[in-house]
Amino acid sequence: MASALCRTASRLRSIQNFRRIRVSSDLLSASSPSPACISDALRHGDFSLPRSFFSLNCGIELMKMDQRCLLSTSASDTTSKPDSGKSETKSSDKNEKSGGSESSDGGSDQKNERASGKDVRGGPVSWMSFFLLFATGAGLVYYYDREKKRHIEDINKNSIAVKEGPSAGKAAIGGPFNLIRDDGKRVTEKDLMGKWSILYFGFTHCPDICPDELIKLAAAIDKIKENSGVDVVPVFISVDPERDTVQQVHEYVKEFHPKLIGLTGSPEEIKSVARSYRVYYMKTEEEDSDYLVDHSIVMYLMSPEMNFVKFYGKNHDVDSLTDGVVKEIRQYRK
């Protein structure tokens, strides 16, 4: 409001000065008396001309004073404006500083809260949520790793172990046969009735698997006798009738156990008994007379009636084979 009044007063002063300057210029341009005229008027006692001249000079002096006042007021206005701007900027700077101090105080308060372990309001993640997220991730990783290991172990066990037959009911394994024993006599399944027996199919030229399995069978026979008092008859049936003659089989079985019985026969007879007991065999890598026979690695436990009871694969050792046979014998007696 004060600045507006100052501007109005300066405008009025400028208008008055302009009028005075115009009047004074008119007076000057009309007729300015010369000094000689002024002296003559004073001699004759005419004081009107000096008075007019004096009034003219006074007007000029007043005009100069007004111009000075005008310049001083304009200068004061111009100086007051930047001063007011400076005061405003200073006040704004003070406000900003005060706001900055407040913000710094707020930041220090937040830092103090964080240092004291308190959760900052409005924060996206707290320590508790971070801990829960970490615990959940660790649990998932542990569960996935454990399940993966268990799955791998199951695959390895299934690839090595031979699945056992059904525990209930009778399997379609076994049947009549007519073969030649290692002493040259003909025998049938009826000759084995009355005693427990374990049948194994192989061939005498087998490099490693058949000898290992027969050694295991011979040791289990003796342990079964010690643990249960039952005599179990071990039987070896050849799946290589072309090379396994009676004499060859006789010399072969006596190397493992004195009670081990060896059986052989013609290719048709061997094929029939192998079909009855679900045994797989096939010649491989045939070169002249030297070849191998790929076959099933299974032992069949037969009851005194020559009924199939259970089979045992290569994964069983002497102890597990002994325990399994003794268990089946005791259950059979009940």
mmCIF file of C-alpha atoms in Angstrom:
data_model
loop_
_atom_site.group_PDB
_atom_site.id
_atom_site.type_symbol
_atom_site.label_atom_id
_atom_site.label_comp_id
_atom_site.label_asym_id
_atom_site.label_seq_id
_atom_site.Cartn_x
_atom_site.Cartn_y
_atom_site.Cartn_z
ATOM 1 C CA MET A 1 0.000 0.000 0.000
ATOM 2 C CA ALA A 2 2.795 2.435 0.864
ATOM 3 C CA SER A 3 4.593 1.731 -2.404
ATOM 4 C CA ALA A 4 1.400 2.507 -4.371
ATOM 5 C CA LEU A 5 0.974 5.891 -2.584
ATOM 6 C CA CYS A 6 4.592 6.763 -3.321
ATOM 7 C CA ARG A 7 4.137 6.001 -6.976
ATOM 8 C CA THR A 8 0.971 8.225 -7.161
ATOM 9 C CA ALA A 9 2.715 11.150 -5.424
ATOM 10 C CA SER A 10 5.678 10.954 -7.772
ATOM 11 C CA ARG A 11 3.344 10.996 -10.791
ATOM 12 C CA LEU A 12 1.513 14.143 -9.452
ATOM 13 C CA ARG A 13 4.836 15.858 -8.823
ATOM 14 C CA SER A 14 6.027 15.099 -12.323
ATOM 15 C CA ILE A 15 2.814 16.619 -13.775
ATOM 16 C CA GLN A 16 3.140 19.819 -11.652
ATOM 17 C CA ASN A 17 6.772 20.192 -12.622
ATOM 18 C CA PHE A 18 5.913 19.752 -16.262
ATOM 19 C CA ARG A 19 3.334 22.580 -15.947
ATOM 20 C CA ARG A 20 5.796 24.861 -14.157
ATOM 21 C CA ILE A 21 8.456 24.236 -16.764
ATOM 22 C CA ARG A 22 5.976 25.048 -19.497
ATOM 23 C CA VAL A 23 4.926 28.325 -17.790
ATOM 24 C CA SER A 24 8.483 29.338 -17.184
ATOM 25 C CA SER A 25 9.408 28.629 -20.768
ATOM 26 C CA ASP A 26 6.505 30.773 -21.943
ATOM 27 C CA LEU A 27 7.663 33.634 -19.779
ATOM 28 C CA LEU A 28 11.184 33.343 -20.991
ATOM 29 C CA SER A 29 10.185 33.150 -24.611
ATOM 30 C CA ALA A 30 7.773 36.170 -24.354
ATOM 31 C CA SER A 31 10.062 39.017 -23.579
ATOM 32 C CA SER A 32 12.963 38.909 -21.267
ATOM 33 C CA PRO A 33 13.991 42.514 -20.322
ATOM 34 C CA SER A 34 17.510 43.542 -20.868
ATOM 35 C CA PRO A 35 19.681 44.981 -18.089
ATOM 36 C CA ALA A 36 19.460 48.463 -19.662
ATOM 37 C CA CYS A 37 15.693 48.376 -19.522
ATOM 38 C CA ILE A 38 15.788 47.281 -15.923
ATOM 39 C CA SER A 39 18.136 50.192 -14.955
ATOM 40 C CA ASP A 40 15.960 52.790 -16.743
ATOM 41 C CA ALA A 41 12.901 51.498 -14.967
ATOM 42 C CA LEU A 42 14.576 51.823 -11.614
ATOM 43 C CA ARG A 43 15.602 55.476 -12.384
ATOM 44 C CA HIS A 44 12.095 56.517 -13.287
ATOM 45 C CA GLY A 45 10.633 54.684 -10.271
ATOM 46 C CA ASP A 46 8.880 51.944 -12.262
ATOM 47 C CA PHE A 47 9.241 48.829 -10.123
ATOM 48 C CA SER A 48 6.859 46.590 -12.054
ATOM 49 C CA LEU A 49 9.499 45.230 -14.413
ATOM 50 C CA PRO A 50 11.962 44.246 -11.671
ATOM 51 C CA ARG A 51 9.140 42.635 -9.764
ATOM 52 C CA SER A 52 8.188 40.526 -12.770
ATOM 53 C CA PHE A 53 11.801 39.635 -13.311
ATOM 54 C CA PHE A 54 12.158 38.714 -9.637
ATOM 55 C CA SER A 55 9.072 36.524 -9.749
ATOM 56 C CA LEU A 56 10.479 34.828 -12.838
ATOM 57 C CA ASN A 57 13.724 34.052 -11.116
ATOM 58 C CA CYS A 58 11.867 32.726 -8.088
ATOM 59 C CA GLY A 59 9.833 30.448 -10.313
ATOM 60 C CA ILE A 60 12.952 29.076 -11.921
ATOM 61 C CA GLU A 61 14.527 28.411 -8.502
ATOM 62 C CA LEU A 62 11.379 26.663 -7.310
ATOM 63 C CA MET A 63 11.388 24.558 -10.447
ATOM 64 C CA LYS A 64 14.968 23.485 -9.769
ATOM 65 C CA MET A 65 14.100 22.576 -6.181
ATOM 66 C CA ASP A 66 11.153 20.488 -7.347
ATOM 67 C CA GLN A 67 13.363 18.684 -9.816
ATOM 68 C CA ARG A 68 15.845 17.893 -7.029
ATOM 69 C CA CYS A 69 13.066 16.602 -4.790
ATOM 70 C CA LEU A 70 11.737 14.522 -7.640
ATOM 71 C CA LEU A 71 15.144 12.970 -8.275
ATOM 72 C CA SER A 72 15.644 12.297 -4.584
ATOM 73 C CA THR A 73 12.252 10.629 -4.221
ATOM 74 C CA SER A 74 12.796 8.487 -7.333
ATOM 75 C CA ALA A 75 16.206 7.466 -6.038
ATOM 76 C CA SER A 76 14.732 6.617 -2.645
ATOM 77 C CA ASP A 77 12.055 4.519 -4.341
ATOM 78 C CA THR A 78 14.608 2.622 -6.381
ATOM 79 C CA THR A 79 16.772 2.015 -3.325
ATOM 80 C CA SER A 80 13.828 0.968 -1.182
ATOM 81 C CA LYS A 81 12.713 -1.634 -3.729
ATOM 82 C CA PRO A 82 15.890 -3.746 -3.736
ATOM 83 C CA ASP A 83 16.073 -3.345 0.014
ATOM 84 C CA SER A 84 12.581 -4.754 0.306
ATOM 85 C CA GLY A 85 13.562 -7.551 -2.113
ATOM 86 C CA LYS A 86 16.597 -8.267 -0.026
ATOM 87 C CA SER A 87 14.477 -8.325 3.111
ATOM 88 C CA GLU A 88 12.054 -10.701 1.432
ATOM 89 C CA THR A 89 14.868 -12.954 0.228
ATOM 90 C CA LYS A 90 16.368 -12.844 3.702
ATOM 91 C CA SER A 91 13.046 -13.782 5.241
ATOM 92 C CA SER A 92 12.643 -16.607 2.695
ATOM 93 C CA ASP A 93 16.201 -17.746 3.430
ATOM 94 C CA LYS A 94 15.385 -17.738 7.119
ATOM 95 C CA ASN A 95 12.269 -19.766 6.464
ATOM 96 C CA GLU A 96 14.220 -22.218 4.340
ATOM 97 C CA LYS A 97 16.882 -22.481 6.994
ATOM 98 C CA SER A 98 14.257 -23.034 9.643
ATOM 99 C CA GLY A 99 12.599 -25.684 7.401
ATOM 100 C CA GLY A 100 15.980 -27.264 6.761
ATOM 101 C CA SER A 101 16.684 -27.319 10.464
ATOM 102 C CA GLU A 102 13.299 -28.926 11.027
ATOM 103 C CA SER A 103 13.993 -31.498 8.305
ATOM 104 C CA SER A 104 17.422 -32.145 9.766
ATOM 105 C CA ASP A 105 15.808 -32.557 13.163
ATOM 106 C CA GLY A 106 13.316 -35.005 11.607
ATOM 107 C CA GLY A 107 16.141 -36.910 9.921
ATOM 108 C CA SER A 108 18.039 -37.056 13.204
ATOM 109 C CA ASP A 109 14.880 -38.340 14.918
ATOM 110 C CA GLN A 110 14.509 -41.038 12.268
ATOM 111 C CA LYS A 111 18.163 -41.995 12.668
ATOM 112 C CA ASN A 112 17.719 -42.208 16.426
ATOM 113 C CA GLU A 113 14.660 -44.422 15.971
ATOM 114 C CA ARG A 114 16.540 -46.689 13.596
ATOM 115 C CA ALA A 115 19.519 -46.857 15.947
ATOM 116 C CA SER A 116 17.223 -47.794 18.833
ATOM 117 C CA GLY A 117 15.839 -50.770 16.790
ATOM 118 C CA LYS A 118 12.339 -49.288 16.273
ATOM 119 C CA ASP A 119 10.568 -49.677 12.943
ATOM 120 C CA VAL A 120 10.235 -46.464 10.949
ATOM 121 C CA ARG A 121 6.637 -45.767 10.077
ATOM 122 C CA GLY A 122 5.971 -45.877 6.396
ATOM 123 C CA GLY A 123 9.047 -48.057 5.638
ATOM 124 C CA PRO A 124 8.430 -50.696 2.898
ATOM 125 C CA VAL A 125 10.425 -53.492 4.629
ATOM 126 C CA SER A 126 10.934 -54.112 8.326
ATOM 127 C CA TRP A 127 13.477 -56.350 10.011
ATOM 128 C CA MET A 128 10.791 -58.841 10.974
ATOM 129 C CA SER A 129 9.496 -59.196 7.401
ATOM 130 C CA PHE A 130 13.059 -59.572 6.121
ATOM 131 C CA PHE A 131 13.727 -62.319 8.690
ATOM 132 C CA LEU A 132 10.531 -64.164 7.752
ATOM 133 C CA LEU A 133 11.408 -63.950 4.069
ATOM 134 C CA PHE A 134 14.904 -65.311 4.709
ATOM 135 C CA ALA A 135 13.591 -68.165 6.882
ATOM 136 C CA THR A 136 11.011 -69.134 4.252
ATOM 137 C CA GLY A 137 13.605 -69.179 1.478
ATOM 138 C CA ALA A 138 16.009 -71.276 3.563
ATOM 139 C CA GLY A 139 13.236 -73.748 4.378
ATOM 140 C CA LEU A 140 12.290 -74.118 0.728
ATOM 141 C CA VAL A 141 15.897 -74.696 -0.293
ATOM 142 C CA TYR A 142 16.358 -77.303 2.445
ATOM 143 C CA TYR A 143 13.121 -79.108 1.523
ATOM 144 C CA TYR A 144 13.979 -79.139 -2.183
ATOM 145 C CA ASP A 145 17.503 -80.455 -1.503
ATOM 146 C CA ARG A 146 16.224 -83.215 0.786
ATOM 147 C CA GLU A 147 13.541 -84.322 -1.674
ATOM 148 C CA LYS A 148 16.061 -84.316 -4.497
ATOM 149 C CA LYS A 149 18.468 -86.546 -2.546
ATOM 150 C CA ARG A 150 15.671 -88.903 -1.556
ATOM 151 C CA HIS A 151 14.493 -89.150 -5.148
ATOM 152 C CA ILE A 152 18.033 -89.926 -6.349
ATOM 153 C CA GLU A 153 18.434 -92.600 -3.672
ATOM 154 C CA ASP A 154 15.140 -94.213 -4.690
ATOM 155 C CA ILE A 155 16.229 -94.286 -8.319
ATOM 156 C CA ASN A 156 19.555 -95.886 -7.397
ATOM 157 C CA LYS A 157 17.891 -98.499 -5.212
ATOM 158 C CA ASN A 158 15.346 -99.365 -7.885
ATOM 159 C CA SER A 159 18.044 -99.660 -10.530
ATOM 160 C CA ILE A 160 20.129 -102.062 -8.405
ATOM 161 C CA ALA A 161 17.542 -104.010 -6.447
ATOM 162 C CA VAL A 162 15.303 -106.647 -8.009
ATOM 163 C CA LYS A 163 11.737 -106.212 -6.920
ATOM 164 C CA GLU A 164 10.323 -109.083 -4.964
ATOM 165 C CA GLY A 165 7.175 -110.887 -5.957
ATOM 166 C CA PRO A 166 3.797 -110.462 -4.312
ATOM 167 C CA SER A 167 3.550 -111.481 -0.665
ATOM 168 C CA ALA A 168 0.004 -112.801 -1.025
ATOM 169 C CA GLY A 169 -1.255 -115.391 -3.463
ATOM 170 C CA LYS A 170 0.676 -117.816 -5.634
ATOM 171 C CA ALA A 171 2.828 -116.669 -8.535
ATOM 172 C CA ALA A 172 2.778 -118.544 -11.828
ATOM 173 C CA ILE A 173 6.408 -119.616 -11.343
ATOM 174 C CA GLY A 174 7.559 -123.201 -11.430
ATOM 175 C CA GLY A 175 6.298 -126.371 -13.009
ATOM 176 C CA PRO A 176 7.294 -129.856 -14.116
ATOM 177 C CA PHE A 177 10.692 -130.501 -15.731
ATOM 178 C CA ASN A 178 12.789 -133.472 -16.838
ATOM 179 C CA LEU A 179 16.570 -132.923 -16.790
ATOM 180 C CA ILE A 180 19.843 -134.822 -16.356
ATOM 181 C CA ARG A 181 21.664 -134.622 -13.049
ATOM 182 C CA ASP A 182 25.449 -134.190 -12.889
ATOM 183 C CA ASP A 183 25.832 -137.893 -12.070
ATOM 184 C CA GLY A 184 24.028 -138.879 -15.315
ATOM 185 C CA LYS A 185 20.608 -139.742 -13.850
ATOM 186 C CA ARG A 186 17.293 -138.345 -15.056
ATOM 187 C CA VAL A 187 15.429 -136.308 -12.478
ATOM 188 C CA THR A 188 12.128 -134.429 -12.314
ATOM 189 C CA GLU A 189 10.661 -131.873 -9.936
ATOM 190 C CA LYS A 190 9.241 -134.765 -7.915
ATOM 191 C CA ASP A 191 12.750 -135.863 -6.927
ATOM 192 C CA LEU A 192 13.171 -132.573 -5.088
ATOM 193 C CA MET A 193 9.920 -132.774 -3.134
ATOM 194 C CA GLY A 194 10.012 -133.260 0.638
ATOM 195 C CA LYS A 195 12.775 -130.695 1.201
ATOM 196 C CA TRP A 196 13.246 -126.988 0.827
ATOM 197 C CA SER A 197 15.283 -126.098 -2.231
ATOM 198 C CA ILE A 198 16.827 -123.048 -3.861
ATOM 199 C CA LEU A 199 17.191 -123.008 -7.667
ATOM 200 C CA TYR A 200 19.719 -120.872 -9.555
ATOM 201 C CA PHE A 201 20.077 -120.611 -13.373
ATOM 202 C CA GLY A 202 23.514 -119.978 -14.909
ATOM 203 C CA PHE A 203 26.313 -121.478 -17.026
ATOM 204 C CA THR A 204 29.733 -122.927 -16.271
ATOM 205 C CA HIS A 205 31.653 -120.500 -18.522
ATOM 206 C CA CYS A 206 30.370 -117.453 -16.685
ATOM 207 C CA PRO A 207 33.382 -115.284 -15.800
ATOM 208 C CA ASP A 208 32.281 -113.632 -12.535
ATOM 209 C CA ILE A 209 28.564 -113.323 -11.740
ATOM 210 C CA CYS A 210 27.707 -117.028 -11.532
ATOM 211 C CA PRO A 211 30.693 -117.919 -9.322
ATOM 212 C CA ASP A 212 29.880 -115.049 -6.947
ATOM 213 C CA GLU A 213 26.234 -116.065 -6.680
ATOM 214 C CA LEU A 214 27.056 -119.740 -6.100
ATOM 215 C CA ILE A 215 29.564 -118.860 -3.376
ATOM 216 C CA LYS A 216 26.881 -116.756 -1.698
ATOM 217 C CA LEU A 217 24.349 -119.585 -2.026
ATOM 218 C CA ALA A 218 26.734 -122.154 -0.532
ATOM 219 C CA ALA A 219 27.480 -119.938 2.489
ATOM 220 C CA ALA A 220 23.773 -119.218 3.039
ATOM 221 C CA ILE A 221 22.939 -122.963 2.984
ATOM 222 C CA ASP A 222 25.274 -123.594 5.891
ATOM 223 C CA LYS A 223 24.000 -120.622 7.896
ATOM 224 C CA ILE A 224 20.374 -121.616 7.334
ATOM 225 C CA LYS A 225 21.192 -125.024 8.764
ATOM 226 C CA GLU A 226 22.781 -123.443 11.828
ATOM 227 C CA ASN A 227 19.963 -120.953 12.453
ATOM 228 C CA SER A 228 16.893 -123.086 11.730
ATOM 229 C CA GLY A 229 18.131 -126.670 11.626
ATOM 230 C CA VAL A 230 16.582 -127.127 8.173
ATOM 231 C CA ASP A 231 18.463 -128.716 5.296
ATOM 232 C CA VAL A 232 17.968 -126.714 2.096
ATOM 233 C CA VAL A 233 18.991 -128.323 -1.191
ATOM 234 C CA PRO A 234 20.913 -125.989 -3.560
ATOM 235 C CA VAL A 235 20.295 -126.639 -7.304
ATOM 236 C CA PHE A 236 22.209 -125.272 -10.321
ATOM 237 C CA ILE A 237 20.419 -125.420 -13.722
ATOM 238 C CA SER A 238 22.501 -124.661 -16.826
ATOM 239 C CA VAL A 239 21.208 -122.275 -19.529
ATOM 240 C CA ASP A 240 24.052 -123.217 -21.889
ATOM 241 C CA PRO A 241 23.180 -126.822 -22.965
ATOM 242 C CA GLU A 242 25.504 -126.728 -25.960
ATOM 243 C CA ARG A 243 28.675 -126.488 -23.857
ATOM 244 C CA ASP A 244 27.559 -127.597 -20.391
ATOM 245 C CA THR A 245 27.719 -131.369 -20.590
ATOM 246 C CA VAL A 246 27.010 -133.639 -17.641
ATOM 247 C CA GLN A 247 30.710 -134.014 -16.883
ATOM 248 C CA GLN A 248 31.299 -130.253 -17.215
ATOM 249 C CA VAL A 249 28.467 -129.492 -14.821
ATOM 250 C CA HIS A 250 29.628 -132.141 -12.330
ATOM 251 C CA GLU A 251 33.162 -130.705 -12.109
ATOM 252 C CA TYR A 252 31.777 -127.195 -11.854
ATOM 253 C CA VAL A 253 29.312 -127.645 -8.968
ATOM 254 C CA LYS A 254 31.715 -129.567 -6.764
ATOM 255 C CA GLU A 255 33.912 -126.500 -6.552
ATOM 256 C CA PHE A 256 31.298 -124.631 -4.486
ATOM 257 C CA HIS A 257 29.471 -127.021 -2.156
ATOM 258 C CA PRO A 258 29.208 -130.818 -1.774
ATOM 259 C CA LYS A 259 25.412 -130.676 -1.599
ATOM 260 C CA LEU A 260 25.043 -128.542 -4.741
ATOM 261 C CA ILE A 261 23.158 -130.427 -7.479
ATOM 262 C CA GLY A 262 23.864 -129.658 -11.131
ATOM 263 C CA LEU A 263 21.220 -130.145 -13.879
ATOM 264 C CA THR A 264 21.486 -129.882 -17.647
ATOM 265 C CA GLY A 265 19.659 -131.184 -20.693
ATOM 266 C CA SER A 266 18.882 -130.602 -24.335
ATOM 267 C CA PRO A 267 18.206 -127.117 -25.686
ATOM 268 C CA GLU A 268 14.441 -127.840 -25.768
ATOM 269 C CA GLU A 269 14.392 -129.115 -22.170
ATOM 270 C CA ILE A 270 16.337 -126.119 -20.946
ATOM 271 C CA LYS A 271 14.037 -123.788 -22.848
ATOM 272 C CA SER A 272 10.976 -125.409 -21.266
ATOM 273 C CA VAL A 273 12.196 -125.186 -17.689
ATOM 274 C CA ALA A 274 13.381 -121.621 -18.207
ATOM 275 C CA ARG A 275 9.929 -120.656 -19.463
ATOM 276 C CA SER A 276 8.284 -122.289 -16.432
ATOM 277 C CA TYR A 277 10.435 -120.291 -14.015
ATOM 278 C CA ARG A 278 10.285 -117.044 -16.046
ATOM 279 C CA VAL A 279 14.040 -117.003 -16.640
ATOM 280 C CA TYR A 280 15.562 -114.930 -19.439
ATOM 281 C CA TYR A 281 18.733 -116.090 -21.229
ATOM 282 C CA MET A 282 20.369 -115.347 -24.605
ATOM 283 C CA LYS A 283 23.760 -115.828 -26.289
ATOM 284 C CA THR A 284 25.898 -112.714 -26.761
ATOM 285 C CA GLU A 285 29.262 -111.922 -28.429
ATOM 286 C CA GLU A 286 29.517 -115.119 -30.334
ATOM 287 C CA GLU A 287 32.988 -115.722 -31.851
ATOM 288 C CA ASP A 288 33.584 -119.295 -32.976
ATOM 289 C CA SER A 289 32.946 -121.376 -29.843
ATOM 290 C CA ASP A 290 33.650 -118.597 -27.323
ATOM 291 C CA TYR A 291 30.517 -116.686 -26.277
ATOM 292 C CA LEU A 292 28.692 -115.479 -23.214
ATOM 293 C CA VAL A 293 25.118 -116.002 -22.096
ATOM 294 C CA ASP A 294 23.095 -113.117 -20.765
ATOM 295 C CA HIS A 295 20.566 -114.399 -18.196
ATOM 296 C CA SER A 296 18.472 -113.499 -15.172
ATOM 297 C CA ILE A 297 20.312 -113.337 -11.832
ATOM 298 C CA VAL A 298 17.657 -114.705 -9.494
ATOM 299 C CA MET A 299 17.391 -117.423 -6.822
ATOM 300 C CA TYR A 300 14.028 -119.169 -6.349
ATOM 301 C CA LEU A 301 13.000 -120.527 -2.962
ATOM 302 C CA MET A 302 10.776 -123.582 -3.397
ATOM 303 C CA SER A 303 8.709 -125.229 -0.665
ATOM 304 C CA PRO A 304 8.822 -129.015 0.050
ATOM 305 C CA GLU A 305 5.849 -129.305 -2.354
ATOM 306 C CA MET A 306 7.920 -127.598 -5.055
ATOM 307 C CA ASN A 307 5.732 -124.544 -4.929
ATOM 308 C CA PHE A 308 7.262 -121.127 -5.473
ATOM 309 C CA VAL A 309 7.655 -119.155 -2.230
ATOM 310 C CA LYS A 310 9.941 -116.183 -2.935
ATOM 311 C CA PHE A 311 12.839 -115.036 -5.091
ATOM 312 C CA TYR A 312 16.028 -113.169 -4.152
ATOM 313 C CA GLY A 313 18.043 -110.947 -6.461
ATOM 314 C CA LYS A 314 21.677 -109.972 -6.702
ATOM 315 C CA ASN A 315 21.279 -107.188 -4.128
ATOM 316 C CA HIS A 316 21.002 -109.693 -1.253
ATOM 317 C CA ASP A 317 24.149 -110.690 0.587
ATOM 318 C CA VAL A 318 24.715 -113.883 2.622
ATOM 319 C CA ASP A 319 23.101 -112.545 5.795
ATOM 320 C CA SER A 320 20.013 -111.067 4.162
ATOM 321 C CA LEU A 321 19.540 -114.218 2.087
ATOM 322 C CA THR A 322 19.845 -116.388 5.189
ATOM 323 C CA ASP A 323 17.438 -114.242 7.222
ATOM 324 C CA GLY A 324 14.914 -114.143 4.378
ATOM 325 C CA VAL A 325 14.881 -117.938 3.885
ATOM 326 C CA VAL A 326 14.670 -118.652 7.629
ATOM 327 C CA LYS A 327 11.747 -116.220 7.955
ATOM 328 C CA GLU A 328 9.834 -117.905 5.121
ATOM 329 C CA ILE A 329 10.467 -121.364 6.583
ATOM 330 C CA ARG A 330 9.123 -120.314 10.004
ATOM 331 C CA GLN A 331 6.045 -118.713 8.501
ATOM 332 C CA TYR A 332 5.428 -121.844 6.444
ATOM 333 C CA ARG A 333 5.490 -124.029 9.574
ATOM 334 C CA LYS A 334 2.803 -121.906 11.241
#
